[in-house]
PDB file of C-alpha atoms and ligand atoms in Angstrom:
ATOM      1  CA  HIS A   1       1.362  23.627  11.780  1.00  0.00           C
ATOM      2  CA  ARG A   2       3.534  23.868   8.687  1.00  0.00           C
ATOM      3  CA  SER A   3       2.805  21.415   5.919  1.00  0.00           C
ATOM      4  CA  LYS A   4       4.533  20.679   2.662  1.00  0.00           C
ATOM      5  CA  GLU A   5       3.236  19.132  -0.549  1.00  0.00           C
ATOM      6  CA  ILE A   6       5.147  15.948  -1.319  1.00  0.00           C
ATOM      7  CA  MET A   7       3.133  14.823  -4.354  1.00  0.00           C
ATOM      8  CA  ALA A   8       0.664  16.715  -6.497  1.00  0.00           C
ATOM      9  CA  ALA A   9      -2.131  15.017  -8.460  1.00  0.00           C
ATOM     10  CA  ARG A  10       0.010  14.661 -11.593  1.00  0.00           C
ATOM     11  CA  ASP A  11       2.846  13.125  -9.535  1.00  0.00           C
ATOM     12  CA  ILE A  12       0.497  10.513  -8.108  1.00  0.00           C
ATOM     13  CA  GLU A  13      -0.837   9.704 -11.573  1.00  0.00           C
ATOM     14  CA  ARG A  14       2.661   9.343 -13.048  1.00  0.00           C
ATOM     15  CA  THR A  15       3.835   7.335 -10.066  1.00  0.00           C
ATOM     16  CA  LEU A  16       0.982   4.822 -10.359  1.00  0.00           C
ATOM     17  CA  ASP A  17       1.712   4.480 -14.093  1.00  0.00           C
ATOM     18  CA  ARG A  18       5.369   3.853 -13.339  1.00  0.00           C
ATOM     19  CA  LEU A  19       4.549   1.329 -10.593  1.00  0.00           C
ATOM     20  CA  ALA A  20       2.223  -0.558 -12.969  1.00  0.00           C
ATOM     21  CA  CYS A  21       5.078  -0.724 -15.521  1.00  0.00           C
ATOM     22  CA  GLN A  22       7.520  -1.980 -12.886  1.00  0.00           C
ATOM     23  CA  ILE A  23       5.097  -4.677 -11.763  1.00  0.00           C
ATOM     24  CA  LEU A  24       4.658  -5.997 -15.313  1.00  0.00           C
ATOM     25  CA  GLU A  25       8.416  -5.850 -15.886  1.00  0.00           C
ATOM     26  CA  GLN A  26       9.331  -7.715 -12.693  1.00  0.00           C
ATOM     27  CA  ILE A  27       6.516 -10.256 -12.609  1.00  0.00           C
ATOM     28  CA  THR A  28       6.750 -11.772 -16.047  1.00  0.00           C
ATOM     29  CA  ASP A  29       3.974 -14.315 -15.529  1.00  0.00           C
ATOM     30  CA  HIS A  30       1.116 -11.815 -15.758  1.00  0.00           C
ATOM     31  CA  GLU A  31      -1.463 -14.547 -15.194  1.00  0.00           C
ATOM     32  CA  SER A  32      -0.165 -15.040 -11.649  1.00  0.00           C
ATOM     33  CA  ILE A  33      -0.588 -11.408 -10.575  1.00  0.00           C
ATOM     34  CA  ALA A  34      -3.212 -10.598  -7.905  1.00  0.00           C
ATOM     35  CA  LEU A  35      -3.599  -7.490  -5.764  1.00  0.00           C
ATOM     36  CA  VAL A  36      -4.586  -7.069  -2.122  1.00  0.00           C
ATOM     37  CA  GLY A  37      -5.121  -3.541  -0.785  1.00  0.00           C
ATOM     38  CA  ILE A  38      -5.124  -2.560   2.866  1.00  0.00           C
ATOM     39  CA  GLN A  39      -8.160  -0.500   3.827  1.00  0.00           C
ATOM     40  CA  ARG A  40      -8.790   2.230   3.329  1.00  0.00           C
ATOM     41  CA  ARG A  41      -6.471   4.131   1.009  1.00  0.00           C
ATOM     42  CA  GLY A  42      -4.360   1.073   0.196  1.00  0.00           C
ATOM     43  CA  ALA A  43      -7.520  -0.540  -1.177  1.00  0.00           C
ATOM     44  CA  ASP A  44      -8.279   2.608  -3.222  1.00  0.00           C
ATOM     45  CA  LEU A  45      -4.760   2.462  -4.680  1.00  0.00           C
ATOM     46  CA  ALA A  46      -5.142  -1.268  -5.370  1.00  0.00           C
ATOM     47  CA  CYS A  47      -8.323  -0.500  -7.331  1.00  0.00           C
ATOM     48  CA  ARG A  48      -6.536   2.068  -9.472  1.00  0.00           C
ATOM     49  CA  LEU A  49      -3.563  -0.211 -10.110  1.00  0.00           C
ATOM     50  CA  CYS A  50      -5.972  -3.024 -10.937  1.00  0.00           C
ATOM     51  CA  GLY A  51      -7.471  -0.806 -13.645  1.00  0.00           C
ATOM     52  CA  LEU A  52      -4.061   0.092 -15.078  1.00  0.00           C
ATOM     53  CA  LEU A  53      -2.791  -3.503 -14.997  1.00  0.00           C
ATOM     54  CA  SER A  54      -5.999  -4.985 -16.391  1.00  0.00           C
ATOM     55  CA  GLU A  55      -5.881  -2.470 -19.256  1.00  0.00           C
ATOM     56  CA  ARG A  56      -2.268  -3.268 -20.099  1.00  0.00           C
ATOM     57  CA  THR A  57      -2.482  -7.042 -19.801  1.00  0.00           C
ATOM     58  CA  ARG A  58      -5.977  -7.241 -21.295  1.00  0.00           C
ATOM     59  CA  ARG A  59      -7.018  -9.594 -18.530  1.00  0.00           C
ATOM     60  CA  LYS A  60      -8.971  -9.102 -15.344  1.00  0.00           C
ATOM     61  CA  ILE A  61      -6.402  -8.886 -12.538  1.00  0.00           C
ATOM     62  CA  PRO A  62      -7.936 -10.204  -9.265  1.00  0.00           C
ATOM     63  CA  CYS A  63      -8.126  -7.608  -6.486  1.00  0.00           C
ATOM     64  CA  GLY A  64      -9.028  -8.086  -2.825  1.00  0.00           C
ATOM     65  CA  GLU A  65      -8.753  -6.124   0.379  1.00  0.00           C
ATOM     66  CA  LEU A  66      -7.815  -6.471   4.025  1.00  0.00           C
ATOM     67  CA  ASP A  67      -9.162  -4.256   6.776  1.00  0.00           C
ATOM     68  CA  ILE A  68      -6.450  -3.925   9.416  1.00  0.00           C
ATOM     69  CA  ASN A  69      -6.495  -1.282  12.114  1.00  0.00           C
ATOM     70  CA  LEU A  70      -3.393  -0.503  14.049  1.00  0.00           C
ATOM     71  CA  TYR A  71      -4.423   0.989  17.342  1.00  0.00           C
ATOM     72  CA  ARG A  72      -1.757   3.369  18.582  1.00  0.00           C
ATOM     73  CA  ASP A  73      -2.031   6.058  21.218  1.00  0.00           C
ATOM     74  CA  ASP A  74      -0.420   8.535  18.860  1.00  0.00           C
ATOM     75  CA  TRP A  75       1.676   8.594  15.687  1.00  0.00           C
ATOM     76  CA  THR A  76       4.941   8.462  17.610  1.00  0.00           C
ATOM     77  CA  SER A  77       4.003   5.418  19.660  1.00  0.00           C
ATOM     78  CA  SER A  78       5.720   2.191  18.692  1.00  0.00           C
ATOM     79  CA  THR A  79       3.402   0.128  20.835  1.00  0.00           C
ATOM     80  CA  ALA A  80       0.649  -0.607  18.399  1.00  0.00           C
ATOM     81  CA  THR A  81      -1.821  -3.453  18.395  1.00  0.00           C
ATOM     82  CA  PRO A  82      -2.875  -4.679  14.967  1.00  0.00           C
ATOM     83  CA  ASN A  83      -6.467  -5.725  14.624  1.00  0.00           C
ATOM     84  CA  ILE A  84      -7.900  -7.534  11.613  1.00  0.00           C
ATOM     85  CA  ASN A  85     -11.496  -6.423  11.079  1.00  0.00           C
ATOM     86  CA  ALA A  86     -12.397  -7.947   7.762  1.00  0.00           C
ATOM     87  CA  THR A  87     -10.902  -9.632   4.730  1.00  0.00           C
ATOM     88  CA  ARG A  88     -12.335  -9.773   1.249  1.00  0.00           C
ATOM     89  CA  ILE A  89     -10.228 -12.050  -0.933  1.00  0.00           C
ATOM     90  CA  ASP A  90     -12.598 -13.841  -3.270  1.00  0.00           C
ATOM     91  CA  PHE A  91      -9.990 -15.527  -5.454  1.00  0.00           C
ATOM     92  CA  SER A  92      -7.608 -18.418  -4.769  1.00  0.00           C
ATOM     93  CA  VAL A  93      -4.220 -17.196  -3.481  1.00  0.00           C
ATOM     94  CA  GLU A  94      -2.624 -20.540  -4.371  1.00  0.00           C
ATOM     95  CA  ASP A  95       0.344 -20.032  -6.700  1.00  0.00           C
ATOM     96  CA  LYS A  96      -0.449 -16.337  -7.141  1.00  0.00           C
ATOM     97  CA  THR A  97       2.127 -13.572  -6.922  1.00  0.00           C
ATOM     98  CA  ILE A  98       0.273 -11.304  -4.554  1.00  0.00           C
ATOM     99  CA  ILE A  99       1.046  -7.617  -4.485  1.00  0.00           C
ATOM    100  CA  LEU A 100       0.128  -6.207  -1.103  1.00  0.00           C
ATOM    101  CA  ILE A 101      -0.662  -2.509  -1.358  1.00  0.00           C
ATOM    102  CA  ASP A 102      -0.746   0.233   1.264  1.00  0.00           C
ATOM    103  CA  ASP A 103      -0.624   4.009   1.193  1.00  0.00           C
ATOM    104  CA  VAL A 104       2.086   4.595   3.805  1.00  0.00           C
ATOM    105  CA  LEU A 105       4.776   2.245   5.178  1.00  0.00           C
ATOM    106  CA  PHE A 106       5.988   3.182   8.660  1.00  0.00           C
ATOM    107  CA  THR A 107       7.007   0.660  11.355  1.00  0.00           C
ATOM    108  CA  GLY A 108       6.030  -2.384   9.270  1.00  0.00           C
ATOM    109  CA  ARG A 109       3.638  -3.779  11.868  1.00  0.00           C
ATOM    110  CA  THR A 110       0.565  -3.492   9.649  1.00  0.00           C
ATOM    111  CA  ILE A 111       2.333  -5.411   6.894  1.00  0.00           C
ATOM    112  CA  ARG A 112       3.456  -8.172   9.242  1.00  0.00           C
ATOM    113  CA  CYS A 113      -0.160  -8.578  10.269  1.00  0.00           C
ATOM    114  CA  ALA A 114      -1.387  -8.469   6.657  1.00  0.00           C
ATOM    115  CA  LEU A 115       1.070 -11.208   5.683  1.00  0.00           C
ATOM    116  CA  GLU A 116      -0.330 -13.467   8.390  1.00  0.00           C
ATOM    117  CA  ALA A 117      -3.870 -12.809   7.175  1.00  0.00           C
ATOM    118  CA  ILE A 118      -2.970 -13.558   3.544  1.00  0.00           C
ATOM    119  CA  LEU A 119      -1.106 -16.756   4.412  1.00  0.00           C
ATOM    120  CA  ASP A 120      -4.229 -17.949   6.263  1.00  0.00           C
ATOM    121  CA  PHE A 121      -5.886 -18.145   2.833  1.00  0.00           C
ATOM    122  CA  GLY A 122      -3.331 -20.544   1.372  1.00  0.00           C
ATOM    123  CA  ARG A 123       0.111 -20.642  -0.151  1.00  0.00           C
ATOM    124  CA  PRO A 124       0.861 -17.952  -2.703  1.00  0.00           C
ATOM    125  CA  GLU A 125       3.856 -18.319  -5.010  1.00  0.00           C
ATOM    126  CA  ALA A 126       5.187 -15.022  -3.581  1.00  0.00           C
ATOM    127  CA  VAL A 127       4.030 -11.872  -1.837  1.00  0.00           C
ATOM    128  CA  LYS A 128       5.417  -8.463  -2.876  1.00  0.00           C
ATOM    129  CA  LEU A 129       4.852  -5.134  -1.161  1.00  0.00           C
ATOM    130  CA  LEU A 130       3.903  -1.881  -2.874  1.00  0.00           C
ATOM    131  CA  VAL A 131       3.479   1.418  -1.030  1.00  0.00           C
ATOM    132  CA  LEU A 132       2.783   4.913  -2.281  1.00  0.00           C
ATOM    133  CA  VAL A 133       4.978   6.465   0.442  1.00  0.00           C
ATOM    134  CA  ASP A 134       7.777   4.952   2.527  1.00  0.00           C
ATOM    135  CA  ARG A 135       8.270   7.278   5.486  1.00  0.00           C
ATOM    136  CA  GLY A 136      10.971   5.243   7.233  1.00  0.00           C
ATOM    137  CA  HIS A 137      11.177   4.296  10.951  1.00  0.00           C
ATOM    138  CA  ARG A 138      10.886   0.564  10.439  1.00  0.00           C
ATOM    139  CA  GLU A 139      10.718  -1.593  13.564  1.00  0.00           C
ATOM    140  CA  LEU A 140      10.600  -4.913  11.728  1.00  0.00           C
ATOM    141  CA  PRO A 141      12.705  -6.319   8.839  1.00  0.00           C
ATOM    142  CA  ILE A 142      10.112  -5.387   6.209  1.00  0.00           C
ATOM    143  CA  GLN A 143      10.867  -3.473   2.996  1.00  0.00           C
ATOM    144  CA  ALA A 144       8.725  -2.582   0.012  1.00  0.00           C
ATOM    145  CA  ASP A 145       9.456  -4.048  -3.436  1.00  0.00           C
ATOM    146  CA  PHE A 146       7.719  -1.166  -5.211  1.00  0.00           C
ATOM    147  CA  VAL A 147       7.905   2.343  -3.737  1.00  0.00           C
ATOM    148  CA  GLY A 148       6.100   5.401  -5.064  1.00  0.00           C
ATOM    149  CA  LYS A 149       8.214   7.838  -3.098  1.00  0.00           C
ATOM    150  CA  SER A 150      10.610   7.594  -0.155  1.00  0.00           C
ATOM    151  CA  VAL A 151      10.022  10.487   2.215  1.00  0.00           C
ATOM    152  CA  PRO A 152      12.353  10.867   5.192  1.00  0.00           C
ATOM    153  CA  THR A 153      10.206  11.963   8.143  1.00  0.00           C
ATOM    154  CA  GLU A 154      10.544  12.732  11.793  1.00  0.00           C
ATOM    155  CA  ARG A 155       8.744  10.253  14.013  1.00  0.00           C
ATOM    156  CA  ASP A 156       6.201  12.835  15.116  1.00  0.00           C
ATOM    157  CA  GLN A 157       5.448  14.041  11.618  1.00  0.00           C
ATOM    158  CA  GLN A 158       2.539  12.714   9.624  1.00  0.00           C
ATOM    159  CA  ILE A 159       1.964  12.030   5.961  1.00  0.00           C
ATOM    160  CA  ASN A 160      -1.509  12.927   4.745  1.00  0.00           C
ATOM    161  CA  VAL A 161      -2.637  11.001   1.696  1.00  0.00           C
ATOM    162  CA  PHE A 162      -5.677  12.406  -0.100  1.00  0.00           C
ATOM    163  CA  LEU A 163      -7.256  10.362  -2.877  1.00  0.00           C
ATOM    164  CA  GLN A 164      -9.894  11.535  -5.325  1.00  0.00           C
ATOM    165  CA  GLU A 165     -12.366   8.725  -4.658  1.00  0.00           C
ATOM    166  CA  ARG A 166     -12.319   9.306  -0.897  1.00  0.00           C
ATOM    167  CA  ASP A 167     -11.157  12.882  -0.340  1.00  0.00           C
ATOM    168  CA  GLY A 168     -12.109  14.648  -3.571  1.00  0.00           C
ATOM    169  CA  LYS A 169      -8.485  15.361  -4.534  1.00  0.00           C
ATOM    170  CA  ASP A 170      -5.187  13.594  -5.187  1.00  0.00           C
ATOM    171  CA  GLN A 171      -2.384  14.929  -3.034  1.00  0.00           C
ATOM    172  CA  VAL A 172       0.285  13.828  -0.533  1.00  0.00           C
ATOM    173  CA  VAL A 173       1.251  16.290   2.188  1.00  0.00           C
ATOM    174  CA  LEU A 174       3.831  16.115   4.979  1.00  0.00           C
ATOM    175  CA  SER A 175       2.828  17.841   8.195  1.00  0.00           C
TER     176      SER A 175
HETATM  177  P1  5GP B 201       2.981   0.757  10.203  1.00  0.00           P
HETATM  178  O1  5GP B 201       2.143  -0.415  10.516  1.00  0.00           O
HETATM  179  O2  5GP B 201       3.997   0.474   9.124  1.00  0.00           O
HETATM  180  O3  5GP B 201       3.585   1.378  11.420  1.00  0.00           O
HETATM  181  O4  5GP B 201       2.028   1.889   9.661  1.00  0.00           O
HETATM  182  C1  5GP B 201       1.449   1.733   8.427  1.00  0.00           C
HETATM  183  C2  5GP B 201      -0.035   1.871   8.504  1.00  0.00           C
HETATM  184  O5  5GP B 201      -0.392   2.994   9.272  1.00  0.00           O
HETATM  185  C3  5GP B 201      -0.571   2.066   7.115  1.00  0.00           C
HETATM  186  O6  5GP B 201      -1.756   1.338   6.955  1.00  0.00           O
HETATM  187  C4  5GP B 201      -0.783   3.537   7.017  1.00  0.00           C
HETATM  188  O7  5GP B 201      -2.039   3.789   6.430  1.00  0.00           O
HETATM  189  C5  5GP B 201      -0.765   4.037   8.444  1.00  0.00           C
HETATM  190  N1  5GP B 201       0.244   5.104   8.607  1.00  0.00           N
HETATM  191  C6  5GP B 201       1.402   5.088   9.276  1.00  0.00           C
HETATM  192  N2  5GP B 201       2.015   6.262   9.241  1.00  0.00           N
HETATM  193  C7  5GP B 201       1.226   7.049   8.513  1.00  0.00           C
HETATM  194  C8  5GP B 201       1.291   8.410   8.092  1.00  0.00           C
HETATM  195  O8  5GP B 201       2.216   9.170   8.378  1.00  0.00           O
HETATM  196  N3  5GP B 201       0.255   8.837   7.333  1.00  0.00           N
HETATM  197  C9  5GP B 201      -0.782   8.033   6.960  1.00  0.00           C
HETATM  198  N4  5GP B 201      -1.741   8.552   6.173  1.00  0.00           N
HETATM  199  N5  5GP B 201      -0.885   6.780   7.346  1.00  0.00           N
HETATM  200  C10 5GP B 201       0.103   6.291   8.103  1.00  0.00           C
HETATM  201 MG1   MG B 202      -3.726   2.476   6.623  1.00  0.00          MG
END
């Protein structure tokens, strides 16, 4: 199996910095910003962005997480069943601008499911989507508002996201 590095550690660091800047530029009411990460690596990324945003705004940005599993037979299968395992959102979503965060955006089915879960909590002002990697192949009309990197992929390829806190290194690889 051939694999290719898409992002090195320094690229991930710079990208998260840039995404934090874009968030603060686009969402001018900083008090309304709240983050929700999708387990597992989306939640890790949400944590990091929470640190960057809290530092820059000098306020504690609320951060929650959703645990959604998408059961698919294989990576190429478009028949996937989303399953919500757990939610941890211990702040009011009312009138918040929620930034939903995931590591990889593919068909969009996970995000559709995450939106339903968030809206069960109340009525946010808006929900935005941030992903580290957009690998294409959408099957639903879902697009990210903040994209770390767009990586055209074949359906049967896979993006491997490694994060320091979980994998001991920061790296994105296409295989
Ligand atoms: P979707 O629901 O958009 O089809 O797939 C997105 C979800 O599946 C994300 O939570 C993401 O973690 C995972 N996913 C889909 N494709 C890939 C991939 O190529 N690599 C990784 N690491 N995760 C993927
Ligand atoms: Mg995932």
